[in-house]
Short mmCIF file of C-alpha atoms in Angstrom, two decimals:
data_model
loop_
_atom_site.label_atom_id
_atom_site.label_comp_id
_atom_site.label_asym_id
_atom_site.label_seq_id
_atom_site.Cartn_x
_atom_site.Cartn_y
_atom_site.Cartn_z
CA UNK A 1 45.78 6.36 -56.60
CA UNK A 2 44.29 5.52 -53.04
CA UNK A 3 40.94 7.38 -53.78
CA UNK A 4 40.73 5.53 -57.21
CA UNK A 5 41.23 2.44 -55.58
CA UNK A 6 38.78 2.88 -52.71
CA UNK A 7 36.27 4.75 -54.85
CA UNK A 8 36.34 7.42 -52.16
CA UNK A 9 38.03 10.64 -51.51
CA UNK A 10 41.14 10.45 -49.70
CA UNK A 11 43.39 13.35 -48.22
CA UNK A 12 46.41 13.98 -46.06
CA UNK A 13 47.57 16.91 -44.51
CA UNK A 14 51.51 16.41 -44.37
CA UNK A 15 53.89 13.57 -45.17
CA UNK A 16 57.25 13.34 -44.07
CA UNK A 17 60.21 10.84 -44.88
CA UNK A 18 63.58 10.65 -43.20
CA UNK A 19 66.25 8.19 -42.49
CA UNK A 20 65.80 8.93 -38.69
CA UNK A 21 62.30 10.18 -38.53
CA UNK A 22 61.06 7.22 -40.74
CA UNK A 23 57.46 7.89 -42.56
CA UNK A 24 55.15 10.14 -40.80
CA UNK A 25 51.74 10.72 -42.07
CA UNK A 26 49.35 13.62 -40.45
CA UNK A 27 45.80 14.29 -41.07
CA UNK A 28 45.01 11.04 -43.11
CA UNK A 29 41.39 10.84 -43.82
CA UNK A 30 38.88 8.51 -45.94
CA UNK A 31 35.48 9.77 -46.96
CA UNK A 32 32.23 8.15 -46.94
CA UNK A 33 31.09 6.94 -50.45
CA UNK A 34 31.55 8.95 -52.59
CA UNK A 35 33.21 12.02 -51.22
CA UNK A 36 33.45 14.05 -47.99
CA UNK A 37 30.03 15.78 -48.38
CA UNK A 38 28.65 12.43 -47.45
CA UNK A 39 31.01 12.56 -44.08
CA UNK A 40 34.18 10.95 -42.94
CA UNK A 41 34.38 7.10 -42.71
CA UNK A 42 38.02 6.90 -41.13
CA UNK A 43 40.75 8.85 -40.29
CA UNK A 44 44.25 9.01 -38.48
CA UNK A 45 45.70 12.16 -36.75
CA UNK A 46 49.14 10.90 -36.84
CA UNK A 47 50.80 7.90 -38.13
CA UNK A 48 54.60 7.04 -37.70
CA UNK A 49 56.62 4.06 -39.12
CA UNK A 50 60.17 3.79 -38.08
CA UNK A 51 62.64 0.99 -39.13
CA UNK A 52 66.47 0.30 -38.58
CA UNK A 53 68.14 0.42 -42.03
CA UNK A 54 71.25 -1.82 -41.56
CA UNK A 55 69.60 -5.02 -40.53
CA UNK A 56 67.74 -5.07 -43.95
CA UNK A 57 71.28 -6.18 -45.37
CA UNK A 58 70.80 -9.27 -43.33
CA UNK A 59 67.35 -10.04 -44.32
CA UNK A 60 66.13 -8.88 -40.80
CA UNK A 61 63.22 -6.20 -40.49
CA UNK A 62 63.56 -4.42 -37.02
CA UNK A 63 60.78 -1.91 -36.58
CA UNK A 64 61.73 0.50 -33.86
CA UNK A 65 58.30 1.92 -33.71
CA UNK A 66 54.64 1.79 -35.19
CA UNK A 67 52.56 4.55 -33.65
CA UNK A 68 49.01 5.74 -34.53
CA UNK A 69 47.48 8.73 -32.63
CA UNK A 70 43.85 9.56 -32.93
CA UNK A 71 42.55 6.93 -35.22
CA UNK A 72 38.77 7.20 -35.72
CA UNK A 73 36.04 5.01 -37.70
CA UNK A 74 32.49 5.45 -38.22
CA UNK A 75 30.59 2.16 -38.83
CA UNK A 76 26.91 2.44 -40.03
CA UNK A 77 24.58 -0.51 -40.86
CA UNK A 78 22.52 0.92 -43.67
CA UNK A 79 20.36 -1.99 -43.96
CA UNK A 80 20.25 -5.64 -42.90
CA UNK A 81 23.80 -6.90 -43.75
CA UNK A 82 24.86 -3.78 -45.55
CA UNK A 83 27.22 -1.37 -43.97
CA UNK A 84 28.81 1.72 -45.19
CA UNK A 85 32.24 -0.23 -45.83
CA UNK A 86 30.52 -3.08 -47.71
CA UNK A 87 31.84 -1.55 -51.01
CA UNK A 88 35.43 -1.96 -49.79
CA UNK A 89 35.19 -5.80 -49.08
CA UNK A 90 35.77 -7.70 -52.26
CA UNK A 91 33.17 -10.36 -53.18
CA UNK A 92 34.40 -13.90 -52.95
CA UNK A 93 35.33 -15.37 -56.22
CA UNK A 94 36.52 -18.82 -57.50
CA UNK A 95 37.09 -21.83 -55.45
CA UNK A 96 37.80 -21.22 -51.56
CA UNK A 97 41.33 -21.22 -50.57
CA UNK A 98 42.66 -24.38 -49.24
CA UNK A 99 42.61 -24.40 -45.28
CA UNK A 100 45.62 -24.17 -43.40
CA UNK A 101 47.09 -27.49 -42.04
CA UNK A 102 47.21 -27.64 -38.28
CA UNK A 103 50.72 -27.76 -37.11
CA UNK A 104 52.20 -25.92 -39.95
CA UNK A 105 54.69 -23.02 -39.03
CA UNK A 106 54.81 -19.23 -40.09
CA UNK A 107 57.24 -19.10 -42.83
CA UNK A 108 58.69 -15.62 -43.57
CA UNK A 109 61.40 -14.98 -45.96
CA UNK A 110 62.82 -12.48 -43.43
CA UNK A 111 63.13 -12.30 -39.66
CA UNK A 112 60.68 -9.73 -38.22
CA UNK A 113 61.09 -7.77 -35.01
CA UNK A 114 58.89 -4.83 -33.77
CA UNK A 115 60.14 -3.27 -30.54
CA UNK A 116 56.96 -1.14 -30.05
CA UNK A 117 53.42 -0.81 -31.48
CA UNK A 118 51.37 2.01 -29.95
CA UNK A 119 47.74 3.22 -30.50
CA UNK A 120 46.36 6.21 -28.58
CA UNK A 121 43.43 8.25 -28.51
CA UNK A 122 41.18 6.02 -30.74
CA UNK A 123 37.41 6.20 -31.13
CA UNK A 124 34.91 4.19 -33.01
CA UNK A 125 31.29 5.16 -33.68
CA UNK A 126 28.64 2.65 -34.50
CA UNK A 127 25.05 3.27 -35.65
CA UNK A 128 22.42 0.74 -36.95
CA UNK A 129 19.77 2.02 -39.04
CA UNK A 130 17.82 -1.22 -38.76
CA UNK A 131 17.46 -1.18 -34.97
CA UNK A 132 18.20 2.16 -33.97
CA UNK A 133 21.25 1.16 -31.80
CA UNK A 134 23.99 3.57 -31.33
CA UNK A 135 27.28 3.07 -29.59
CA UNK A 136 30.56 5.01 -29.12
CA UNK A 137 33.94 3.69 -28.04
CA UNK A 138 36.51 6.23 -26.90
CA UNK A 139 39.89 6.32 -25.26
CA UNK A 140 40.87 3.37 -27.30
CA UNK A 141 44.39 2.56 -26.33
CA UNK A 142 47.12 -0.40 -26.90
CA UNK A 143 50.71 -0.98 -26.47
CA UNK A 144 52.56 -3.96 -27.96
CA UNK A 145 56.22 -4.53 -26.71
CA UNK A 146 58.73 -6.69 -28.31
CA UNK A 147 56.27 -8.27 -30.85
CA UNK A 148 57.08 -11.60 -32.11
CA UNK A 149 55.49 -14.45 -34.03
CA UNK A 150 57.65 -17.12 -32.31
CA UNK A 151 57.70 -16.17 -28.57
CA UNK A 152 55.13 -14.13 -26.15
CA UNK A 153 55.19 -10.71 -25.96
CA UNK A 154 53.40 -8.15 -23.76
CA UNK A 155 50.24 -6.42 -24.45
CA UNK A 156 48.49 -3.49 -22.60
CA UNK A 157 45.18 -2.06 -23.66
CA UNK A 158 42.13 -0.23 -22.80
CA UNK A 159 38.90 1.46 -23.81
CA UNK A 160 35.82 3.32 -22.61
CA UNK A 161 32.27 2.61 -24.19
CA UNK A 162 28.99 4.08 -24.03
CA UNK A 163 25.75 2.84 -25.48
CA UNK A 164 23.64 5.87 -26.79
CA UNK A 165 20.62 4.09 -27.68
CA UNK A 166 18.29 2.46 -26.78
CA UNK A 167 20.09 1.59 -23.42
CA UNK A 168 22.26 3.63 -21.07
CA UNK A 169 25.09 1.38 -20.70
CA UNK A 170 28.60 2.65 -19.62
CA UNK A 171 31.76 0.55 -19.53
CA UNK A 172 35.48 0.90 -19.28
CA UNK A 173 37.92 -2.12 -19.62
CA UNK A 174 41.88 -2.19 -19.00
CA UNK A 175 43.90 -5.23 -20.04
CA UNK A 176 47.40 -6.54 -19.38
CA UNK A 177 48.37 -9.86 -20.76
CA UNK A 178 51.15 -11.84 -22.45
CA UNK A 179 50.18 -12.87 -26.13
CA UNK A 180 51.47 -16.00 -27.94
CA UNK A 181 51.15 -16.01 -31.65
CA UNK A 182 53.29 -19.07 -32.39
CA UNK A 183 50.55 -21.22 -33.44
CA UNK A 184 48.84 -18.58 -35.43
CA UNK A 185 49.31 -20.33 -38.69
CA UNK A 186 47.06 -23.03 -37.52
CA UNK A 187 44.52 -20.71 -36.28
CA UNK A 188 45.76 -20.97 -32.48
CA UNK A 189 46.27 -18.03 -30.38
CA UNK A 190 47.04 -18.19 -26.72
CA UNK A 191 47.11 -15.67 -23.97
CA UNK A 192 48.03 -15.42 -20.31
CA UNK A 193 45.91 -12.63 -18.66
CA UNK A 194 47.84 -10.96 -15.87
CA UNK A 195 44.88 -8.75 -15.05
CA UNK A 196 41.65 -7.87 -16.77
CA UNK A 197 39.62 -5.06 -15.22
CA UNK A 198 36.33 -3.97 -16.20
CA UNK A 199 33.23 -1.86 -14.85
CA UNK A 200 30.03 -1.93 -16.63
CA UNK A 201 27.18 0.35 -15.15
CA UNK A 202 28.61 0.22 -11.67
CA UNK A 203 29.47 -3.70 -11.49
CA UNK A 204 33.22 -4.36 -11.37
CA UNK A 205 34.95 -7.26 -12.59
CA UNK A 206 38.60 -8.57 -12.42
CA UNK A 207 40.01 -11.82 -13.84
CA UNK A 208 43.28 -13.37 -14.35
CA UNK A 209 44.23 -16.73 -16.19
CA UNK A 210 45.12 -18.41 -19.23
CA UNK A 211 42.99 -18.15 -22.51
CA UNK A 212 43.12 -20.16 -25.64
CA UNK A 213 41.54 -19.21 -29.12
CA UNK A 214 41.13 -21.48 -31.98
CA UNK A 215 38.84 -21.27 -35.18
CA UNK A 216 35.88 -22.84 -33.31
CA UNK A 217 36.46 -22.58 -29.56
CA UNK A 218 37.42 -19.86 -27.09
CA UNK A 219 38.27 -21.61 -23.90
CA UNK A 220 39.36 -20.36 -20.38
CA UNK A 221 40.70 -23.27 -18.39
CA UNK A 222 40.39 -21.52 -15.14
CA UNK A 223 40.15 -17.80 -14.40
CA UNK A 224 40.19 -16.28 -10.91
CA UNK A 225 39.17 -12.77 -9.65
CA UNK A 226 36.23 -10.92 -8.33
CA UNK A 227 32.61 -9.91 -9.35
CA UNK A 228 31.39 -7.21 -7.26
CA UNK A 229 32.35 -8.16 -3.79
CA UNK A 230 32.64 -11.60 -4.34
CA UNK A 231 35.52 -13.85 -5.17
CA UNK A 232 35.10 -15.72 -8.59
CA UNK A 233 36.37 -18.70 -9.84
CA UNK A 234 35.43 -19.53 -13.63
CA UNK A 235 35.91 -22.50 -16.13
CA UNK A 236 34.43 -21.61 -19.49
CA UNK A 237 34.32 -22.24 -23.17
CA UNK A 238 32.29 -20.89 -26.24
CA UNK A 239 31.77 -22.98 -29.07
CA UNK A 240 31.20 -21.81 -32.53
CA UNK A 241 31.60 -18.24 -31.33
CA UNK A 242 31.51 -16.86 -34.66
CA UNK A 243 28.31 -18.65 -35.93
CA UNK A 244 26.21 -20.03 -33.33
CA UNK A 245 27.59 -19.32 -29.88
CA UNK A 246 27.33 -22.05 -27.25
CA UNK A 247 28.44 -21.01 -23.80
CA UNK A 248 29.56 -23.71 -21.26
CA UNK A 249 30.27 -22.44 -17.87
CA UNK A 250 31.30 -23.72 -14.49
CA UNK A 251 31.63 -20.96 -11.70
CA UNK A 252 31.86 -20.58 -7.97
CA UNK A 253 31.18 -17.14 -6.50
CA UNK A 254 31.46 -16.38 -2.86
CA UNK A 255 28.66 -13.61 -2.77
CA UNK A 256 26.57 -12.41 -5.36
CA UNK A 257 24.29 -9.42 -5.93
CA UNK A 258 21.97 -10.40 -8.64
CA UNK A 259 20.13 -7.13 -8.93
CA UNK A 260 23.43 -5.29 -9.66
CA UNK A 261 24.43 -7.86 -12.16
CA UNK A 262 20.98 -7.73 -13.90
CA UNK A 263 20.74 -3.90 -13.72
CA UNK A 264 24.32 -3.80 -15.60
CA UNK A 265 22.88 -6.21 -18.19
CA UNK A 266 19.68 -4.54 -18.57
CA UNK A 267 21.33 -1.03 -19.01
CA UNK A 268 21.94 -2.08 -22.56
CA UNK A 269 18.02 -1.93 -23.18
CA UNK A 270 15.52 -4.69 -23.38
CA UNK A 271 13.13 -5.90 -26.07
CA UNK A 272 9.53 -4.65 -25.93
CA UNK A 273 7.15 -7.47 -24.88
CA UNK A 274 4.98 -9.04 -27.56
CA UNK A 275 1.88 -7.43 -28.36
CA UNK A 276 -1.44 -8.58 -27.19
CA UNK A 277 -3.14 -9.20 -23.74
CA UNK A 278 -1.40 -11.67 -21.33
CA UNK A 279 -2.58 -15.07 -21.56
CA UNK A 280 -5.13 -16.30 -18.82
CA UNK A 281 -4.61 -19.38 -16.84
CA UNK A 282 -5.33 -22.68 -18.51
CA UNK A 283 -4.99 -21.37 -22.00
CA UNK A 284 -1.30 -20.65 -22.50
CA UNK A 285 -0.09 -21.75 -26.08
CA UNK A 286 3.53 -21.87 -27.25
CA UNK A 287 4.60 -19.57 -30.04
CA UNK A 288 6.81 -20.82 -32.56
CA UNK A 289 10.68 -20.34 -32.30
CA UNK A 290 10.74 -18.40 -35.57
CA UNK A 291 9.21 -15.52 -33.68
CA UNK A 292 12.20 -15.19 -31.57
CA UNK A 293 14.15 -11.98 -32.24
CA UNK A 294 17.78 -11.79 -32.63
CA UNK A 295 20.69 -14.35 -32.85
CA UNK A 296 19.67 -17.24 -30.55
CA UNK A 297 22.33 -18.39 -28.07
CA UNK A 298 22.85 -21.61 -26.30
CA UNK A 299 24.36 -22.26 -22.88
CA UNK A 300 24.72 -24.90 -20.22
CA UNK A 301 26.77 -25.11 -16.78
CA UNK A 302 26.71 -25.14 -13.08
CA UNK A 303 26.87 -22.34 -10.53
CA UNK A 304 27.41 -22.29 -6.95
CA UNK A 305 27.14 -19.18 -4.65
CA UNK A 306 27.88 -19.07 -0.97
CA UNK A 307 25.33 -15.98 -0.54
CA UNK A 308 22.95 -14.51 -2.89
CA UNK A 309 20.73 -11.50 -2.88
CA UNK A 310 18.14 -10.11 -5.41
CA UNK A 311 16.32 -7.02 -4.10
CA UNK A 312 14.46 -8.23 -1.11
CA UNK A 313 15.34 -11.93 -1.53
CA UNK A 314 18.24 -13.53 0.28
CA UNK A 315 19.43 -17.07 0.21
CA UNK A 316 22.58 -19.08 1.20
CA UNK A 317 24.16 -22.01 -0.43
CA UNK A 318 22.71 -21.60 -3.84
CA UNK A 319 23.38 -24.34 -6.49
CA UNK A 320 22.13 -24.03 -9.98
CA UNK A 321 22.48 -26.03 -13.08
CA UNK A 322 21.01 -25.48 -16.68
CA UNK A 323 21.03 -26.44 -20.29
CA UNK A 324 19.18 -23.73 -22.24
CA UNK A 325 18.94 -22.89 -26.04
CA UNK A 326 17.06 -20.53 -28.12
CA UNK A 327 18.05 -17.53 -25.89
CA UNK A 328 16.93 -14.03 -27.22
CA UNK A 329 15.99 -10.86 -25.32
CA UNK A 330 12.35 -11.77 -25.93
CA UNK A 331 12.58 -15.26 -24.58
CA UNK A 332 10.18 -16.66 -27.27
CA UNK A 333 12.33 -19.41 -28.52
CA UNK A 334 13.75 -20.42 -25.11
CA UNK A 335 13.97 -24.06 -24.39
CA UNK A 336 15.58 -26.42 -22.33
CA UNK A 337 15.80 -26.99 -18.52
CA UNK A 338 17.17 -25.28 -15.30
CA UNK A 339 17.33 -26.55 -11.80
CA UNK A 340 17.88 -24.43 -8.51
CA UNK A 341 18.13 -25.16 -4.94
CA UNK A 342 19.16 -22.96 -1.80
CA UNK A 343 19.59 -23.15 1.75
CA UNK A 344 17.95 -20.84 4.50
CA UNK A 345 16.96 -17.21 3.59
CA UNK A 346 14.28 -14.70 3.49
CA UNK A 347 11.88 -12.60 1.22
CA UNK A 348 9.93 -9.55 1.39
CA UNK A 349 7.23 -9.87 -1.33
CA UNK A 350 6.44 -6.09 -0.91
CA UNK A 351 9.99 -5.20 -2.20
CA UNK A 352 9.25 -6.43 -5.74
CA UNK A 353 11.59 -8.51 -7.79
CA UNK A 354 13.29 -5.97 -10.22
CA UNK A 355 13.19 -5.79 -13.77
CA UNK A 356 14.42 -9.33 -14.78
CA UNK A 357 11.67 -11.33 -16.52
CA UNK A 358 13.29 -14.68 -15.71
CA UNK A 359 14.05 -13.69 -12.12
CA UNK A 360 10.44 -12.50 -11.71
CA UNK A 361 9.27 -16.15 -13.09
CA UNK A 362 11.52 -18.05 -10.62
CA UNK A 363 10.35 -15.97 -7.51
CA UNK A 364 6.42 -15.63 -8.65
CA UNK A 365 5.65 -18.60 -6.13
CA UNK A 366 6.91 -16.64 -3.31
CA UNK A 367 5.81 -13.28 -4.33
CA UNK A 368 2.05 -14.33 -4.72
CA UNK A 369 2.28 -15.52 -0.89
CA UNK A 370 1.73 -11.61 -0.23
CA UNK A 371 -1.26 -11.69 -2.29
CA UNK A 372 -2.62 -14.97 -0.71
CA UNK A 373 -2.25 -13.34 2.76
CA UNK A 374 -4.49 -10.48 1.69
CA UNK A 375 -7.39 -12.61 1.02
CA UNK A 376 -10.33 -12.27 3.56
CA UNK A 377 -13.19 -14.75 4.13
CA UNK A 378 -12.13 -18.05 5.61
CA UNK A 379 -8.42 -17.22 5.01
CA UNK A 380 -8.39 -14.22 7.38
CA UNK A 381 -6.42 -16.58 9.68
CA UNK A 382 -3.48 -16.49 7.42
CA UNK A 383 -0.46 -14.38 8.15
CA UNK A 384 0.34 -11.33 6.10
CA UNK A 385 3.45 -12.75 4.84
CA UNK A 386 5.17 -9.30 5.14
CA UNK A 387 8.38 -11.16 5.42
CA UNK A 388 8.94 -14.87 4.76
CA UNK A 389 11.81 -16.82 6.29
CA UNK A 390 12.59 -20.20 4.78
CA UNK A 391 14.88 -23.04 5.47
CA UNK A 392 15.13 -24.42 1.84
CA UNK A 393 14.06 -23.99 -1.74
CA UNK A 394 14.10 -26.37 -4.63
CA UNK A 395 12.97 -25.67 -8.25
CA UNK A 396 12.99 -27.83 -11.32
CA UNK A 397 11.75 -26.00 -14.39
CA UNK A 398 11.56 -27.17 -18.06
CA UNK A 399 11.23 -24.39 -20.90
CA UNK A 400 9.74 -24.95 -24.42
CA UNK A 401 9.45 -21.97 -26.82
CA UNK A 402 9.21 -19.60 -24.08
CA UNK A 403 6.92 -21.49 -21.73
CA UNK A 404 8.27 -22.17 -18.42
CA UNK A 405 6.62 -25.47 -16.77
CA UNK A 406 7.21 -26.20 -13.19
CA UNK A 407 8.26 -29.85 -12.94
CA UNK A 408 8.75 -29.42 -9.03
CA UNK A 409 8.86 -26.34 -6.89
CA UNK A 410 8.73 -26.26 -3.00
CA UNK A 411 9.58 -23.89 -0.04
CA UNK A 412 9.77 -25.00 3.40
CA UNK A 413 9.69 -22.49 6.46
CA UNK A 414 9.04 -23.05 10.12
CA UNK A 415 5.40 -22.53 9.71
CA UNK A 416 4.36 -22.81 6.07
CA UNK A 417 5.15 -25.17 3.39
CA UNK A 418 4.56 -24.19 -0.36
CA UNK A 419 4.41 -26.01 -3.39
CA UNK A 420 3.94 -24.92 -7.11
CA UNK A 421 2.79 -26.41 -10.22
CA UNK A 422 1.87 -25.03 -13.72
CA UNK A 423 3.32 -22.64 -16.31
CA UNK A 424 4.42 -19.31 -17.18
CA UNK A 425 4.51 -17.67 -20.36
CA UNK A 426 7.66 -15.68 -20.38
CA UNK A 427 7.44 -13.52 -23.34
CA UNK A 428 3.91 -12.26 -22.28
CA UNK A 429 4.46 -12.69 -18.65
CA UNK A 430 1.32 -14.59 -18.19
CA UNK A 431 0.49 -16.99 -15.17
CA UNK A 432 -1.28 -20.29 -15.02
CA UNK A 433 -0.25 -21.59 -11.64
CA UNK A 434 -1.56 -23.70 -8.67
CA UNK A 435 0.15 -22.66 -5.46
CA UNK A 436 -0.44 -24.99 -2.44
CA UNK A 437 0.10 -23.55 1.09
CA UNK A 438 0.05 -25.84 4.05
CA UNK A 439 0.14 -23.80 7.45
CA UNK A 440 1.17 -25.74 10.73
CA UNK A 441 -1.71 -28.29 11.26
CA UNK A 442 -4.27 -26.87 9.00
CA UNK A 443 -5.37 -28.66 5.76
CA UNK A 444 -3.40 -27.46 2.52
CA UNK A 445 -4.92 -24.47 0.93
CA UNK A 446 -5.04 -24.35 -2.87
CA UNK A 447 -5.04 -21.08 -4.90
CA UNK A 448 -5.18 -20.52 -8.52
CA UNK A 449 -2.91 -17.82 -9.89
CA UNK A 450 -3.29 -16.18 -13.17
CA UNK A 451 -2.94 -12.72 -14.50
CA UNK A 452 0.58 -11.33 -15.07
CA UNK A 453 3.86 -10.68 -13.13
CA UNK A 454 2.59 -7.11 -12.29
CA UNK A 455 -0.65 -7.98 -11.53
CA UNK A 456 -1.22 -11.59 -10.35
CA UNK A 457 -4.78 -12.70 -9.87
CA UNK A 458 -5.62 -15.22 -7.07
CA UNK A 459 -8.59 -17.49 -6.73
CA UNK A 460 -9.29 -19.68 -3.67
CA UNK A 461 -10.08 -23.34 -4.25
CA UNK A 462 -11.98 -24.16 -1.14
CA UNK A 463 -14.90 -26.45 -0.49
CA UNK A 464 -17.79 -25.06 1.81
CA UNK A 465 -17.14 -27.86 4.33
CA UNK A 466 -13.51 -27.00 4.34
CA UNK A 467 -14.35 -23.37 4.64
CA UNK A 468 -16.57 -23.96 7.82
CA UNK A 469 -13.62 -26.17 9.09
CA UNK A 470 -11.22 -23.43 8.78
CA UNK A 471 -13.57 -20.94 10.63
CA UNK A 472 -13.62 -23.03 13.54
CA UNK A 473 -9.98 -23.29 13.47
CA UNK A 474 -9.44 -19.67 13.11
CA UNK A 475 -8.67 -18.53 16.59
CA UNK A 476 -6.22 -21.36 17.56
CA UNK A 477 -4.41 -21.26 14.28
CA UNK A 478 -4.07 -17.37 14.74
CA UNK A 479 -2.54 -17.90 18.23
CA UNK A 480 -0.29 -20.68 16.67
CA UNK A 481 0.98 -18.38 13.93
CA UNK A 482 1.43 -15.33 15.91
CA UNK A 483 4.93 -14.12 15.89
CA UNK A 484 6.25 -16.55 13.17
CA UNK A 485 6.19 -14.07 10.41
CA UNK A 486 7.31 -10.91 12.03
CA UNK A 487 9.74 -8.61 10.26
CA UNK A 488 13.14 -8.51 11.48
#
C-alpha cells in the first residue's frame, strides 16, 4: 500500500510488534521513481517506537522511546526547481489555508509526552545536476529528552559534512541547547544555546546564547564565544531568511585572522570570473544586475576588531561598517557602501593578498606601492617599499553593479602619505586608479594604475620640470629616506 501511495517500490526486511518491544522496523527502504533499478531514495536501518499502554486510558500518550538508526537520504536536483522527490510533494490546490493567529495555543485532544527521541548514524547525499555541486553529510545524530510542547527540553545534535564538488570544504558541528516549542502554534521557536561548536576547513567557532525564530526573522540578541583564537561577541538577525536573506550584524572580536576565515569560506569553491579581457583605465562600464549569478544577499552592520591580519597585512583597532546588497559569488550585482579605518600596522606588498577578490581590491592602493617603488628614471630615489609601516588607514567606498568607487582612501606613515581615487571593476578585476604618493618634503607624485589585480600597470604622471627638480633632490631625499622602510 505504501508503494502504491508513493508511486515507488517500498521494501522492509523485518517487522516486529510486541507489548514491551513496541513497533520495530528493520531494513525499510524507498526506491527512486519508479523502482529500485533507478536507485534508493531513502532508507532506515532500524526504527523503534515504544509507548506506555496504561496512560492511554487517561488520554495521555507517553512515548518511552522513538529511535531511528542509520537513516539515509539521497537528494538530486534533476533540473532547475525539479528534484527526485518532487513527485512526492502534492501540488497546491484550492484556497490557501488561513494563517494561524499569533498567540493561539497548541490544542491537542490528549496529553503528549516523549521521554526520548534519538537519531544515530544518519547520512544525506546531495547532487545538483544543474551546477555540478555535490555534498555528503555523515554522522548525523540527535538526542531529544523529555520532549514537550509546553516547556523547554534538551537537545544534543551533531554532524560531519563534506563538499565533494566543486570545492573542498569539510566541516563538523556539535550542538547542546534547550528548545522551547511553546509558541510554535504562532510560528515562534526559541532556543537557549548552551554550546555550539563548529570547525570549517580548520577554522573553529564556539558560541552560546539565546536564539529566536519566527516566520520572518531569525534573531540572536547576544551570542558570546570564540572565532579562531579571538573572543567574539555577536548581535545578529536575518530577515526574510526563506526568501530574500537580509543579514544585520554587530560584532566585536579581539583578534581576527582574515586569511584563515576567507580560506574556509573559499573552500566551498568560487565562481569563475566573467569572460573577456579586463577593462582598461578610464573605460570601466557597469554591468546590469541581471547578470549576477545565484541568489542575491543583503547585509549591513558594524564590526570592531582589536587586532587583524590578512596574509602580510597587519593592523590594530579596526572599525568597519557597511550596507551592501546584491551579493553573489561573482559580485556583479554588488551595490551599497562600506567604510574601514584602522590604527597602526604594516604591509609587505611582496607577500600578496590571498584569493579574496574584495580583500584584494581594498589592499590594491597599498600593494601597488611595490610597483611604484620599482619604477626607474626620476623616481629611482623612491624606497623599494619592501615593507610599509603605517600609522593609520581610512577607506570610504561606494559600490554600484560590481563597480567599487573610492570616495576617500588614505594611508599615513612616518615617511609617506598615500591617497587613492578611482574605480575597480570587481567581477573583472580591472583597475582604473590614480595613486598620489607624498614623500617627506618632495612634491606629490601621481601614478595612474590600470591592468588587473594580478598584473597592475603603472604609469608615472610627471612634468619635465618636475622631473628635473626631482633629479636635483635625489641624493638629499635618498639620505632622508634611508632606514625608514627597512624590514623588521
